[in-house]
Short mmCIF file of C-alpha atoms and ligand atoms in Angstrom, two decimals:
data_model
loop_
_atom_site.label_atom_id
_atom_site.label_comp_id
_atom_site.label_asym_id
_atom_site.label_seq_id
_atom_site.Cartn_x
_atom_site.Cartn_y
_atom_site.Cartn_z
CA UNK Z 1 170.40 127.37 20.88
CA UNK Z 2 166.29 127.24 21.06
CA UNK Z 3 165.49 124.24 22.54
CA UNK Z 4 161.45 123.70 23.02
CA UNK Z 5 160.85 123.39 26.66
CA UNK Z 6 159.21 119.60 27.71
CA UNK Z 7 157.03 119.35 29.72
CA UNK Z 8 155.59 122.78 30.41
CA UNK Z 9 151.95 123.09 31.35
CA UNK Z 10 150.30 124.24 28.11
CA UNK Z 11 152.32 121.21 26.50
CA UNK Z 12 150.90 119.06 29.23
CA UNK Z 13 147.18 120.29 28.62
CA UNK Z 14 147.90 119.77 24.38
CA UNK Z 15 148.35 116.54 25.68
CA UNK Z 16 144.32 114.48 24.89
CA UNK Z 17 145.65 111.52 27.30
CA UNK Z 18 146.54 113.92 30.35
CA UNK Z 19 143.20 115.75 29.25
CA UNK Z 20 140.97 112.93 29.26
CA UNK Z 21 142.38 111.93 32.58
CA UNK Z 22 142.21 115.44 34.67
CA UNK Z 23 138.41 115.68 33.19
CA UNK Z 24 137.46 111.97 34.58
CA UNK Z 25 139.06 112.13 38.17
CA UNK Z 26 137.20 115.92 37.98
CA UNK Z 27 134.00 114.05 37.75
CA UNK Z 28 134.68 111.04 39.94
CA UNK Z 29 135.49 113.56 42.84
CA UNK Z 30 132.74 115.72 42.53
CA UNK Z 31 129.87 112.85 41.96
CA UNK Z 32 132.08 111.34 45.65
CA UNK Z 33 131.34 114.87 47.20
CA UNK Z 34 127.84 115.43 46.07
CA UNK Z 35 126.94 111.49 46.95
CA UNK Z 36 128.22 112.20 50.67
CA UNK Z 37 126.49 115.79 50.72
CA UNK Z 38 123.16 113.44 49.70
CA UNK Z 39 123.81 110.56 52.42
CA UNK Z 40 124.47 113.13 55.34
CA UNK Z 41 122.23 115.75 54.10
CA UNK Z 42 119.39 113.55 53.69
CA UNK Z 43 119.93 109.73 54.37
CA UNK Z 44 122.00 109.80 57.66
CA UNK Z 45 119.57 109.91 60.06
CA UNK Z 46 119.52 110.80 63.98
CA UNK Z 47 117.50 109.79 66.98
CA UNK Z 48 114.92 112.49 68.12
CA UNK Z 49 113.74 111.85 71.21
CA UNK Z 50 110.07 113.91 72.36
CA UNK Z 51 108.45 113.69 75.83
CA UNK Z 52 104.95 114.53 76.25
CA UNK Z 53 102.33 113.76 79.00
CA UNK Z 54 98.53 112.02 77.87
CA UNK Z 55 96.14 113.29 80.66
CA UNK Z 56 93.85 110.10 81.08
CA UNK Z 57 89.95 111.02 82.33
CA UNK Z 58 88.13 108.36 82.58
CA UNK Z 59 90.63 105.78 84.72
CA UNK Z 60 90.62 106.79 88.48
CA UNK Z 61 94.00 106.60 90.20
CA UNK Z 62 94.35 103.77 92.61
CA UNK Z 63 97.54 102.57 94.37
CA UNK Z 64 98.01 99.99 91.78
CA UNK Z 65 98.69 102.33 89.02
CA UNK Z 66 102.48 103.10 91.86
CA UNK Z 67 104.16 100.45 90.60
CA UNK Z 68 105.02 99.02 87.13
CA UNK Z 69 104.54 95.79 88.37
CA UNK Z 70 100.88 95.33 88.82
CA UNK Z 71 98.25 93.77 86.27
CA UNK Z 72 96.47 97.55 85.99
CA UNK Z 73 99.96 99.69 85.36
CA UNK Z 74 100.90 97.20 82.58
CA UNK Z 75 97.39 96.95 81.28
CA UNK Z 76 96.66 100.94 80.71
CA UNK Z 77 100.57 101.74 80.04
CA UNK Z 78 100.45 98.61 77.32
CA UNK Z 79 97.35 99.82 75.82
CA UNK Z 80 98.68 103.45 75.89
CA UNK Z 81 101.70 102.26 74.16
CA UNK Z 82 100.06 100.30 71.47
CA UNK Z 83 97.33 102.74 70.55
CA UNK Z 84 100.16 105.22 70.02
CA UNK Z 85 102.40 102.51 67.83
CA UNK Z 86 99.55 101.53 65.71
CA UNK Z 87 99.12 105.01 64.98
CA UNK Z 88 102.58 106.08 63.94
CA UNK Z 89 102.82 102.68 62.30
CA UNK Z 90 99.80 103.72 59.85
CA UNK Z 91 100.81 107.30 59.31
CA UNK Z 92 103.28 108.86 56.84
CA UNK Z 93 105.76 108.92 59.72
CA UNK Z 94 106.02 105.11 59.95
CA UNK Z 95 109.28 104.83 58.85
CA UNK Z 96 110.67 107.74 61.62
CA UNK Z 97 108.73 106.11 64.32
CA UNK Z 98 110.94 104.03 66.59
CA UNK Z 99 109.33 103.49 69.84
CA UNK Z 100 107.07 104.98 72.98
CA UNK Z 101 107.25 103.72 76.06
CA UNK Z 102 105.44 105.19 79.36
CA UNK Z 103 107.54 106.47 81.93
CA UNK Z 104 105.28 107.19 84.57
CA UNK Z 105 101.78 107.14 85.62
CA UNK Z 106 100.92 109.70 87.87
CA UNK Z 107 97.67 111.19 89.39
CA UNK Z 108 96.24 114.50 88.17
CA UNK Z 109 93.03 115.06 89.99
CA UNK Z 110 91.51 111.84 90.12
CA UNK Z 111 92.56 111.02 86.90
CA UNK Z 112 96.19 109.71 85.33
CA UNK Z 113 98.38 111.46 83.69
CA UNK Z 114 100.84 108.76 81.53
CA UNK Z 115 104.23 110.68 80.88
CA UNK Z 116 105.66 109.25 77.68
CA UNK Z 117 109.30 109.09 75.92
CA UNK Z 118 108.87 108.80 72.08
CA UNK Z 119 112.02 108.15 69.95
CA UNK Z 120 112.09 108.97 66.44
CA UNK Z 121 114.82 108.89 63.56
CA UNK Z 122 114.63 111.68 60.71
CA UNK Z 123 117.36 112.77 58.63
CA UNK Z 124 120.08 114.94 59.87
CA UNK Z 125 119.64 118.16 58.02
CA UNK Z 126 115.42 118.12 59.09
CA UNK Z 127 113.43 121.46 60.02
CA UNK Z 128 112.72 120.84 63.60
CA UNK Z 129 109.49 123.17 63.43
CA UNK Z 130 108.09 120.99 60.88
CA UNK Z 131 109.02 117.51 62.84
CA UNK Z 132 107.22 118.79 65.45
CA UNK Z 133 104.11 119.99 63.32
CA UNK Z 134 104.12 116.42 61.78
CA UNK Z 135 104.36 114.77 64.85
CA UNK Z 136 101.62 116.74 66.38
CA UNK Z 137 99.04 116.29 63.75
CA UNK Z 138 99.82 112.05 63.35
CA UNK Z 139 98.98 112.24 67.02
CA UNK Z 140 95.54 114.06 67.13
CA UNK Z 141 94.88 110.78 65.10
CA UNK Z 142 95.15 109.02 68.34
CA UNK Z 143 92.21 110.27 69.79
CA UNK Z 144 89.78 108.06 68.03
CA UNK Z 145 91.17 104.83 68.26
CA UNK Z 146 91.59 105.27 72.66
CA UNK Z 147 87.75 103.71 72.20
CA UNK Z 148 86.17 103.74 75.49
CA UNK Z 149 89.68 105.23 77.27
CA UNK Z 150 89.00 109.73 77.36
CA UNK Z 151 92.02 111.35 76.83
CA UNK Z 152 93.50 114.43 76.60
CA UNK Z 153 96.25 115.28 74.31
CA UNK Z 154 99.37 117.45 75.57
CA UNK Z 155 99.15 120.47 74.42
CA UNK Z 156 102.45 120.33 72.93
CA UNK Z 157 105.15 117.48 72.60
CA UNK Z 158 108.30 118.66 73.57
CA UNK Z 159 111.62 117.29 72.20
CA UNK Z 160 114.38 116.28 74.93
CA UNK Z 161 118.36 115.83 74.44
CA UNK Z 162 119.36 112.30 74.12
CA UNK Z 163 120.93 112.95 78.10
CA UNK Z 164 117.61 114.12 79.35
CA UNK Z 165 115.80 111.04 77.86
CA UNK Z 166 118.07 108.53 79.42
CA UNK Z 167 117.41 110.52 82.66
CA UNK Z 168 113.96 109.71 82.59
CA UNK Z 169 114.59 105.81 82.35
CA UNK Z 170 116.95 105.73 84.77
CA UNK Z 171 114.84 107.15 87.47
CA UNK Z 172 112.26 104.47 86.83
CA UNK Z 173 113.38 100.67 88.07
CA UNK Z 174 113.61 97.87 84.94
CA UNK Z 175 114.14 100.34 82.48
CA UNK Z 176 117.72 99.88 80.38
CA UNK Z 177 118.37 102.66 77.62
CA UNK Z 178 118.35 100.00 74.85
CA UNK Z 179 114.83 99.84 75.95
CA UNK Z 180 114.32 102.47 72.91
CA UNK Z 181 115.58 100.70 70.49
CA UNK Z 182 113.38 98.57 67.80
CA UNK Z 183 114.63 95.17 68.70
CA UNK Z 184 117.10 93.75 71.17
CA UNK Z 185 120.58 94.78 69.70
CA UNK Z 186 122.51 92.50 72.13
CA UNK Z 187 123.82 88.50 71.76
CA UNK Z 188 123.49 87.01 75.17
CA UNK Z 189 124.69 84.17 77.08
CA UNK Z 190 127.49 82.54 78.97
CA UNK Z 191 129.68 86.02 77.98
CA UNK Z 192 131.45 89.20 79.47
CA UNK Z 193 128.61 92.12 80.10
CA UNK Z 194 128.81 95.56 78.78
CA UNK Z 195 129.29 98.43 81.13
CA UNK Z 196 125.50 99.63 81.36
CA UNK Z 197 123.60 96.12 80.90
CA UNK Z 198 123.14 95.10 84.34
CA UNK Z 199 122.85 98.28 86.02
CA UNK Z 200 121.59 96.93 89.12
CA UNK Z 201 124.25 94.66 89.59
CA UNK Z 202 126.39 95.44 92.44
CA UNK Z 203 129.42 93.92 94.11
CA UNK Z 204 129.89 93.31 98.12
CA UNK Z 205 133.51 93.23 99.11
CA UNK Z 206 134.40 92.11 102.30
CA UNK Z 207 137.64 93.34 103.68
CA UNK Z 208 138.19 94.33 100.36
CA UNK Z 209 137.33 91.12 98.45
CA UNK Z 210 134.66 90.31 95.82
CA UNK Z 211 132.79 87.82 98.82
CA UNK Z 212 129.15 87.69 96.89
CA UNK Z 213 126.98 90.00 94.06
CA UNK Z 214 124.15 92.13 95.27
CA UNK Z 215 121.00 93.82 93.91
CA UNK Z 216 120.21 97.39 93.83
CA UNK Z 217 116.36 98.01 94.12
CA UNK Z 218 116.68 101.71 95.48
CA UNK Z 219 118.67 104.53 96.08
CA UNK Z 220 119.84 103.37 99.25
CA UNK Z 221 119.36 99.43 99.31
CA UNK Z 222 120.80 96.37 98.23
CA UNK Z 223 119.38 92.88 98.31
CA UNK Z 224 121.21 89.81 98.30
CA UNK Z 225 121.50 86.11 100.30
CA UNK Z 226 121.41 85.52 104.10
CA UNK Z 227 124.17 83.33 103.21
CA UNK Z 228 126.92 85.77 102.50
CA UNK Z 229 127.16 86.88 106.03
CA UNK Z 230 127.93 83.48 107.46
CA UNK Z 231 131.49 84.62 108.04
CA UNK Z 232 130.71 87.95 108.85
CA UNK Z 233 127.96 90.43 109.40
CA UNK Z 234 130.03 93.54 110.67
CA UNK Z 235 128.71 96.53 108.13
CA UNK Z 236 132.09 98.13 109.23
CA UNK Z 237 134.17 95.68 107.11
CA UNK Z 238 131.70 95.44 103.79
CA UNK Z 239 131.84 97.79 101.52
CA UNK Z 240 129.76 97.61 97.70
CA UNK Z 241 131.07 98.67 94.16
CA UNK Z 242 128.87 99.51 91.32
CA UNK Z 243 130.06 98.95 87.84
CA UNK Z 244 130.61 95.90 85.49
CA UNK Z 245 134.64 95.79 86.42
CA UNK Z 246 135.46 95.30 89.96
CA UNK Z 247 139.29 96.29 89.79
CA UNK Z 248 137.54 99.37 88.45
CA UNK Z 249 134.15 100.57 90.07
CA UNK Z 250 132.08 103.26 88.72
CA UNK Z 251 131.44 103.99 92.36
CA UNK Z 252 132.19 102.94 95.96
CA UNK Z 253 129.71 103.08 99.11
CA UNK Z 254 130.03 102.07 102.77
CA UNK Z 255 127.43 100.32 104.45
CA UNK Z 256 124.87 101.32 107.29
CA UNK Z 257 123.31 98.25 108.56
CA UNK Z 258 122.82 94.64 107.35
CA UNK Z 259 119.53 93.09 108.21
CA UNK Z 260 119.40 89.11 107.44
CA UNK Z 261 115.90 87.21 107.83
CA UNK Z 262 115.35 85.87 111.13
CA UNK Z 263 114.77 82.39 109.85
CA UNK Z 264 117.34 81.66 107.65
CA UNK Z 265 118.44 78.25 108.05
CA UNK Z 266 121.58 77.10 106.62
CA UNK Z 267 121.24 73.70 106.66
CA UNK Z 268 118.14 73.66 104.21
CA UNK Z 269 118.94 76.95 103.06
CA UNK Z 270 115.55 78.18 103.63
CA UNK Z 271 115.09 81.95 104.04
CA UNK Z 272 118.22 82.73 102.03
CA UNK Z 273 117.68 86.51 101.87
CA UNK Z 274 118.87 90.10 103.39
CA UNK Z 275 119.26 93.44 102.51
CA UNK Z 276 122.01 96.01 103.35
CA UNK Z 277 121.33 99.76 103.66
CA UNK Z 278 123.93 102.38 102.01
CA UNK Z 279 125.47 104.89 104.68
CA UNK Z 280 123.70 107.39 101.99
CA UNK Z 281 121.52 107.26 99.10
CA UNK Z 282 123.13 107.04 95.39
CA UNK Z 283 122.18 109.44 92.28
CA UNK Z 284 121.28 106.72 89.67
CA UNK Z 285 123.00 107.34 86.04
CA UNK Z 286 122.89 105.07 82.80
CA UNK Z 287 125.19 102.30 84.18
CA UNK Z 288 124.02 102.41 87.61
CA UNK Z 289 120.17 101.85 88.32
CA UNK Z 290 117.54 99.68 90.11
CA UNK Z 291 115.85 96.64 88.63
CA UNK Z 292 111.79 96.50 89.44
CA UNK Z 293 110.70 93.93 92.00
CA UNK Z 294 107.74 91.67 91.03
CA UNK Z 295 104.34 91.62 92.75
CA UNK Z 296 103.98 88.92 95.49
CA UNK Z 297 101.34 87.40 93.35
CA UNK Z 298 103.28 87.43 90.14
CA UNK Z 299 103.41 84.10 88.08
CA UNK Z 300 106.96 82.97 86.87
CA UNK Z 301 106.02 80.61 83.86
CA UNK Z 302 108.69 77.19 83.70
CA UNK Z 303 110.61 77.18 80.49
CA UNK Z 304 110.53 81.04 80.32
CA UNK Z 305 114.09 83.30 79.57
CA UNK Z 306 115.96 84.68 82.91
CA UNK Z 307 119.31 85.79 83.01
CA UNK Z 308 121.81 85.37 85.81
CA UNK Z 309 124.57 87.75 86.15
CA UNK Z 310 127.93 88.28 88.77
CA UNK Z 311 131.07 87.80 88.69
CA UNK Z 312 131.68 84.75 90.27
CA UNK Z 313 133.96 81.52 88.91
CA UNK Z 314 133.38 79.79 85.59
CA UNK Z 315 134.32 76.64 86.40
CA UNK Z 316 133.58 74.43 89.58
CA UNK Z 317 136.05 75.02 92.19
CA UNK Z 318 137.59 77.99 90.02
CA UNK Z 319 138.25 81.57 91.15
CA UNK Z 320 136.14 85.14 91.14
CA UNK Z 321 136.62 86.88 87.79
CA UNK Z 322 137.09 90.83 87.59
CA UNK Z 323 134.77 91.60 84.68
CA UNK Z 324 130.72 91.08 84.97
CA UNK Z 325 129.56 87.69 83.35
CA UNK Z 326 125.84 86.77 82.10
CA UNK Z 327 124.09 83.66 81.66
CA UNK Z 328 120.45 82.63 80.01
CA UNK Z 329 118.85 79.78 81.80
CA UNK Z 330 114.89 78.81 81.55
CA UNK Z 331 113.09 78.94 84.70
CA UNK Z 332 112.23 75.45 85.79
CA UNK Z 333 109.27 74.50 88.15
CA UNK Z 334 109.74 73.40 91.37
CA UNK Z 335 108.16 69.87 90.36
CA UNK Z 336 110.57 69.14 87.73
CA UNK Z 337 113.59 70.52 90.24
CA UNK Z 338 112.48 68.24 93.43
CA UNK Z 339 112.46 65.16 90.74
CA UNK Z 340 114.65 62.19 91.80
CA UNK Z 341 116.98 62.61 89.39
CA UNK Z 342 117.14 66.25 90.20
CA UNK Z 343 116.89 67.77 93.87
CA UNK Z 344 115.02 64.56 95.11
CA UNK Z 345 112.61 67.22 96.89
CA UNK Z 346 114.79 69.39 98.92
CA UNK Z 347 113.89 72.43 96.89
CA UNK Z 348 111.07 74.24 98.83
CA UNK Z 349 108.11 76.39 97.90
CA UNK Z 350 110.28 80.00 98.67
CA UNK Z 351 113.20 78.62 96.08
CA UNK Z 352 112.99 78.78 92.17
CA UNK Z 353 115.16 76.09 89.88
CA UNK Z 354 116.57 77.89 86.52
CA UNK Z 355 119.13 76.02 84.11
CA UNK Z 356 119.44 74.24 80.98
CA UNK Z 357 118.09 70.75 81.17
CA UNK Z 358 121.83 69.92 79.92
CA UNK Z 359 123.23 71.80 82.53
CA UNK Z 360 126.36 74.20 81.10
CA UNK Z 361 125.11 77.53 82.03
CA UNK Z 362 124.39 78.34 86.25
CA UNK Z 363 125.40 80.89 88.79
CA UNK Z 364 128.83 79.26 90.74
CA UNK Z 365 130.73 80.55 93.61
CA UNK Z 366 131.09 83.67 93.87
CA UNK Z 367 127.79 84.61 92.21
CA UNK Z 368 125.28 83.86 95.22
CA UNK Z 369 123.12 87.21 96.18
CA UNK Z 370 123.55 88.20 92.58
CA UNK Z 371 120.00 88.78 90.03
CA UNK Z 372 117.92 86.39 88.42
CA UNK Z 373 116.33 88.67 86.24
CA UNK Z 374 113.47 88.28 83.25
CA UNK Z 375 111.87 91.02 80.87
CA UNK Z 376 108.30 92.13 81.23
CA UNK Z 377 105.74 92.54 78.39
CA UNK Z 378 106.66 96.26 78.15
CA UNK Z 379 110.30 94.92 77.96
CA UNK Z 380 111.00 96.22 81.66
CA UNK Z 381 113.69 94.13 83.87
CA UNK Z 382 112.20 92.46 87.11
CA UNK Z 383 113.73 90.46 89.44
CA UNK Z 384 112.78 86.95 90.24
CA UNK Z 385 115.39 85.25 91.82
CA UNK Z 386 119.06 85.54 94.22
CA UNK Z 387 121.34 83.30 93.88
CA UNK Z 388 121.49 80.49 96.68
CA UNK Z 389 122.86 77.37 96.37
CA UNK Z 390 123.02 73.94 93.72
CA UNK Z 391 124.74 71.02 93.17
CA UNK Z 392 128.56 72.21 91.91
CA UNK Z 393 127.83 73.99 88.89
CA UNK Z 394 126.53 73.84 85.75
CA UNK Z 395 125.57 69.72 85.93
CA UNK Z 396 123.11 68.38 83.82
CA UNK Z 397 119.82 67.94 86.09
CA UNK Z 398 121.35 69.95 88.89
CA UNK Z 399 120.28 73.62 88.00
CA UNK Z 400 120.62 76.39 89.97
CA UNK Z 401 118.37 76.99 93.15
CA UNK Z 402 117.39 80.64 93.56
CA UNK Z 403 115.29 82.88 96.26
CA UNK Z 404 111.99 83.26 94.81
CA UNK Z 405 111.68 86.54 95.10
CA UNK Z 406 108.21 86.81 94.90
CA UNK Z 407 107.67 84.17 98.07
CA UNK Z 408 109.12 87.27 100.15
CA UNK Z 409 108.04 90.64 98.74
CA UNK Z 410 106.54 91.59 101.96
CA UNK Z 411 109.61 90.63 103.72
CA UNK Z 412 111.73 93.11 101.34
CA UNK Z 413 108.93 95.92 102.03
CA UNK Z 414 108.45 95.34 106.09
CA UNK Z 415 112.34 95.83 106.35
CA UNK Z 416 113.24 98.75 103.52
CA UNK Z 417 109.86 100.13 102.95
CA UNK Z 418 110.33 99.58 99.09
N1 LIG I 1 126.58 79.49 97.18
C1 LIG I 1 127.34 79.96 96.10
C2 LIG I 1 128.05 81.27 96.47
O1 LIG I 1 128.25 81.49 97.62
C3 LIG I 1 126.53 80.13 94.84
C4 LIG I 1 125.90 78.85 94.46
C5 LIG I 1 125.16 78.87 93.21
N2 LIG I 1 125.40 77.60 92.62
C6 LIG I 1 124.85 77.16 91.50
N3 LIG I 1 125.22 76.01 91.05
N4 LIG I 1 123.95 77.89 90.90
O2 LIG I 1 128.52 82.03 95.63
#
């Protein structure tokens, strides 16, 4: 017997409802796959990052222009850096311009030549040969507003991988990777560090043991307290990680020789400074790098932003933790810090005070020879203090008491050269 078959496709397709159905999810699936074509095509954007070298005329070299820290490298690098924002920021590219920051200054001649890092963002699916042709002509536009500085443009700008750019910063002191970025990206305070953040944060073990936090301000030296070789100044038995987890260290290096300041007193803690020299020098990568020391004549302003960093106890009396910690404290001036109610005047002209009037957030044990460390103008990371001594920790009116690092920059260069 004939019995019509149910269900067969051309029954299915006489059917409007099953019609009406295959046509809309047709339409909703290709609008979804043209919509993401669009956003990566076009809207999703990556970072582009170009490298190019401003020869500078009229500015003669001097030994000033060696380190980022003096008033004449931040003045000229500053002004390069602005002059280039302001352009980008009125040109057609002012949506694709991130940042530029100046790498280097270096002589040519007896002129400068600034070497520069730009960062940009333009779609994915952009013609590189036209980037670079729009890049290049926004940038002849610098020319006029330099004023009275004569430059010379490069010749051409030449873009660098994402690795090679963070190369560049971390072969300079101060300069963290996020320096690139348009704002800072990071909540900070009283909380567990990144890998990468402090990079010049370093650990001395003793026997094996986290015994105190050290600074690395060059391939081969570390700075930290006098104080941390009370028990023991054998460079045989100390050894330093680098890393923001001490169970597990990016890297391990044995020490050469330990040289403390000859007049550190440990009664009034006076002189609370040494450095240690690695048995050999270390290659520098994004999460290990040195911080920039200040100039001896450097002002630290009370109630500016520093951040303390180690890995030492959170509470008073309480043990070493195993993952890198970070604090913000406000530097406080050494009047307010010798008041009576405060250090009653035992805090001398080579130590710097930093806390929160309400106390809460300090250094503790476990911390001392560890940074102090604040952000420049140009958003590079000096170092002002190492941790000393206080009061317990984290009292109200009892702030931390740091080495002002400033008080002994010729100290730091007579014994590492640096
Ligand atoms: N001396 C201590 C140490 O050996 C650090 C003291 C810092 N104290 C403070 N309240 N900030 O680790």
């Amino acid at each position: 017997m004939y019995r019509p078959a149910r269900g067969t496709l051309t029954s299915r397709l006489q059917n409007p409802y099953v019609v009406f159905f295959a046509v809309v999810s047709g339409v909703i699936i290709l609008a979804v796959v043209v919509a993401l074509l669009i956003h990566f095509l076009a809207f999703d954007k990556k970072s582009y990052f170009c490298h190019s070298s401003f020869q500078i005329l009229n500015v003669n070299y001097t030994d000033q222009l060696n380190s980022p820290a003096t008033q004449q490298y931040r003045a000229l690098s500053g002004r390069i850096e602005s002059v280039i924002t302001t352009t980008f920021k009125e040109s057609d590219l002012r949506n694709q311009f991130i940042r530029v920051h100046v790498v280097k200054l270096r002589q040519s001649g007896s002129g400068v030549i600034a070497d520069t890092v730009m960062k940009f963002e333009f779609p994915r699916n952009n013609n590189g040969a036209s980037m670079k042709s729009r890049i290049e002509s926004v940038l002849r536009r610098v020319l006029d507003k330099f004023g009275n500085l004569e430059i010379n443009l490069p010749n051409e700008i030449t873009t660098i991988t994402d690795q090679d750019a963070i190369h560049l910063f971390t072969q300079e002191c101060g300069a963290r990777p996020d320096l690139m970025t348009l704002s800072e990206e990071r909540v900070i305070g009283g909380t567990k560090a990144e890998e990468g953040d402090w990079p010049w944060q370093v650990s001395l073990r003793l026997d094996n043991h986290h015994h105190c936090g050290g600074i690395l301000i060059g391939n081969k030296w570390i700075l930290t307290a006098a104080h941390c070789f009370r028990s023991n100044s054998n460079p045989s038995r100390w050894k330093v990680t680098f890393g923001a987890s001490t169970t597990f260290p990016k890297k391990t290096e044995r020490v050469n020789t330990i040289l403390i300041h000859n007049n550190y007193n440990s009664g009034t803690h006076e002189n609370d400074i040494a450095v240690m020299e690695l048995s050999r020098p270390i290659t520098f990568d994004k999460d290990i790098h040195m911080v920039c020391l200040p100039e001896a004549t450097q002002n630290i302003s009370p109630g500016s932003t520093a951040y303390v960093t180690g890995w030492g106890s959170q509470i008073n009396g309480g043990n070493t933790v195993v993952d890198l910690h970070q604090g913000r404290v406000y530097i406080i001036s050494n009047d307010v810090c010798n008041a009576p109610i405060s250090y009653d005047g035992v805090v001398l002209p080579g130590m710097l005070c930093a806390g929160l009037p309400q106390g809460g957030v300090d250094a503790c044990r476990g911390d001392s020879g560890g940074p102090l460390v604040q952000q420049d103008s140009r958003r590079l990371w000096f170092l002002v203090g190492i941790v000393s001594w206080g009061y317990q920790c984290g009292l109200p009116d009892k702030p931390g008491v740091y080495t002002r690092v400033t008080a002994y920059r010729k100290w730091i260069t007579q014994q590492t050269g640096i």
